[in-house]
Coordinates of C-alpha atoms in Angstrom, one line a residue:
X140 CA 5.3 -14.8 -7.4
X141 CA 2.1 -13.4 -7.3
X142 CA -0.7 -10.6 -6.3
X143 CA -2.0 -9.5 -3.1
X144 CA -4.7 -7.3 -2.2
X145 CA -4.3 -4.9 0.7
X146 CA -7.5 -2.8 2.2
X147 CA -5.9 0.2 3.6
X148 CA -7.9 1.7 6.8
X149 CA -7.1 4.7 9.1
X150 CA -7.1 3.0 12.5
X151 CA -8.5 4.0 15.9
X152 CA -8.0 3.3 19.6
X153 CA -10.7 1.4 19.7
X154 CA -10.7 -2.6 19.0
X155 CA -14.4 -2.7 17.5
X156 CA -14.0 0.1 15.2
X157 CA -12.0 -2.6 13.0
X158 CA -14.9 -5.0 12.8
X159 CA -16.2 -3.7 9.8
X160 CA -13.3 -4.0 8.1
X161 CA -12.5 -7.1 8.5
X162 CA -15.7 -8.2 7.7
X163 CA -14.8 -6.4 4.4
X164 CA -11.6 -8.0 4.4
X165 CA -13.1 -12.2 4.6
X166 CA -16.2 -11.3 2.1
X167 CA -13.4 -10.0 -0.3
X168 CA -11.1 -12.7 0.5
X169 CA -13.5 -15.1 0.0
X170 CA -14.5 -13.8 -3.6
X171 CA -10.7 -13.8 -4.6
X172 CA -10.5 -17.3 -3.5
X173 CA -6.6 -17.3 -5.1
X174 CA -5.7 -13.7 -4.2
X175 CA -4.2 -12.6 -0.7
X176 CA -6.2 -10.2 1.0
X177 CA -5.5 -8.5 4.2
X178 CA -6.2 -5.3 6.1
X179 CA -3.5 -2.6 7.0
X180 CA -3.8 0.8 8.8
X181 CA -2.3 4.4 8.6
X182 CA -2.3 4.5 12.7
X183 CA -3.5 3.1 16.0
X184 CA -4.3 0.0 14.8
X185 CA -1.7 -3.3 13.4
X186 CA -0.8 -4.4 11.4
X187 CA 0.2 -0.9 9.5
X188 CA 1.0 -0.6 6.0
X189 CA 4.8 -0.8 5.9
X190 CA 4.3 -3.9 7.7
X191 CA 1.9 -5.7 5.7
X192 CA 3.9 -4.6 2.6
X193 CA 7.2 -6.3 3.8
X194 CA 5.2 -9.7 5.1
X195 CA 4.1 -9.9 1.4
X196 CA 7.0 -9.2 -0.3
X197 CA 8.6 -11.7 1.7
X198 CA 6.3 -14.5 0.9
X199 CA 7.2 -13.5 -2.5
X200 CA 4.1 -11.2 -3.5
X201 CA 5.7 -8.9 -6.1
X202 CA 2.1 -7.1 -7.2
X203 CA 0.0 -5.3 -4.3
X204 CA -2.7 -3.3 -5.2
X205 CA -3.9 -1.2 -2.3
X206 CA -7.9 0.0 -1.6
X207 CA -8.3 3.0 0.5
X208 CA -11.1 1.9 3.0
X209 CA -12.2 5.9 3.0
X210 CA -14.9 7.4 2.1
X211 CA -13.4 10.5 0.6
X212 CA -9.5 12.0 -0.5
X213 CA -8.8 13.5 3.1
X214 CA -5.3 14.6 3.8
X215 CA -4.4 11.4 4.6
X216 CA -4.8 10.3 1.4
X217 CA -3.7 12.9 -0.5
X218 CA -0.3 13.2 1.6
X219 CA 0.4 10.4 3.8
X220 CA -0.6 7.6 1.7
X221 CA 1.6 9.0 -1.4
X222 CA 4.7 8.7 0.7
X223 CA 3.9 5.8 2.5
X224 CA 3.9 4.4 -0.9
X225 CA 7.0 6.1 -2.4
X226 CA 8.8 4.6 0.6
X227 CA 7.9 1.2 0.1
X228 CA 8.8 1.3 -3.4
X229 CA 11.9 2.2 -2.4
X230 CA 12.4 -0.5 0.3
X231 CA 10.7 -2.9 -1.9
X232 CA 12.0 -2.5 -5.4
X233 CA 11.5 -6.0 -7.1
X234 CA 7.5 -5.3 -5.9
X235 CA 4.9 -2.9 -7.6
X236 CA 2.3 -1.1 -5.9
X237 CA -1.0 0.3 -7.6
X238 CA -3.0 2.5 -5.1
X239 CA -6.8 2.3 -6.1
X240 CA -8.8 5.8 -5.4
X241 CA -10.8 6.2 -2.1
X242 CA -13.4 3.3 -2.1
X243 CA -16.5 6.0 -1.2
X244 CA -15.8 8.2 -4.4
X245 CA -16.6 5.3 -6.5
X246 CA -20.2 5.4 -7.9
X247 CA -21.4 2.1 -7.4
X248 CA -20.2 2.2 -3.9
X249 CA -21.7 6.1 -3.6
X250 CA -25.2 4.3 -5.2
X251 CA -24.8 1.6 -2.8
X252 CA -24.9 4.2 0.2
X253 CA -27.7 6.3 -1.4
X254 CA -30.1 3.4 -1.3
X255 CA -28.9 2.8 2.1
X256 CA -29.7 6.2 3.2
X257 CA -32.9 6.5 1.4
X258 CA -34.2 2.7 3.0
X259 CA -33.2 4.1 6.3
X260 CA -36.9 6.3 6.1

């Protein structure tokens, strides 16, 4: 048993929109050296979250905390998310879920962005 570490992204048609993300993904995973950590969409893009979910749960991951890659609580993440996640607590009882809040309301990230911005000048 063990924990696992899913960074949840909306997905677009487009193959290089992901390339962020993943680069997210590997400097995460390589700071949780002992701590699963993969990247799972809403839409467009695979693997998506029900997916991802059941892979873990079969390779006997029973704790997944998911981190909305967003900057803000949209309606994806105020509806969609919420009953993605009820359903997968239903199809996967013996695992529990924690979803983190959007990754862009958090004020080290927000400070992170702010010095971006300003440097940009």
């Amino acid at each position: 048993m063990g924990r696992a570490l899913i960074l949840f992204a909306h997905g677009a048609r487009a193959a290089s929109w992901a390339a962020p993300f993943e680069r997210l993904r590997d400097l995460t995973a390589a700071r949780l050296p002992d701590v699963p950590v993969s990247l799972a969409f809403l839409e467009l893009m695979e693997p998506r979250l029900p997916a991802e979910v059941a892979r873990l749960a079969h390779a006997g991951i029973d704790e997944i905390t998911v981190v909305p890659v967003f900057l803000g609580q949209g309606g994806h993440l105020l509806r969609d998310l919420p009953l993605l996640v009820d359903q997968l607590r239903i199809d996967h009882p013996g695992v529990t879920i924690k979803v983190a809040g959007a990754v862009g309301e958090d004020p080290a990230v927000l400070a992170a962005m702010t010095d971006y911005c300003v440097g940009s000048l």
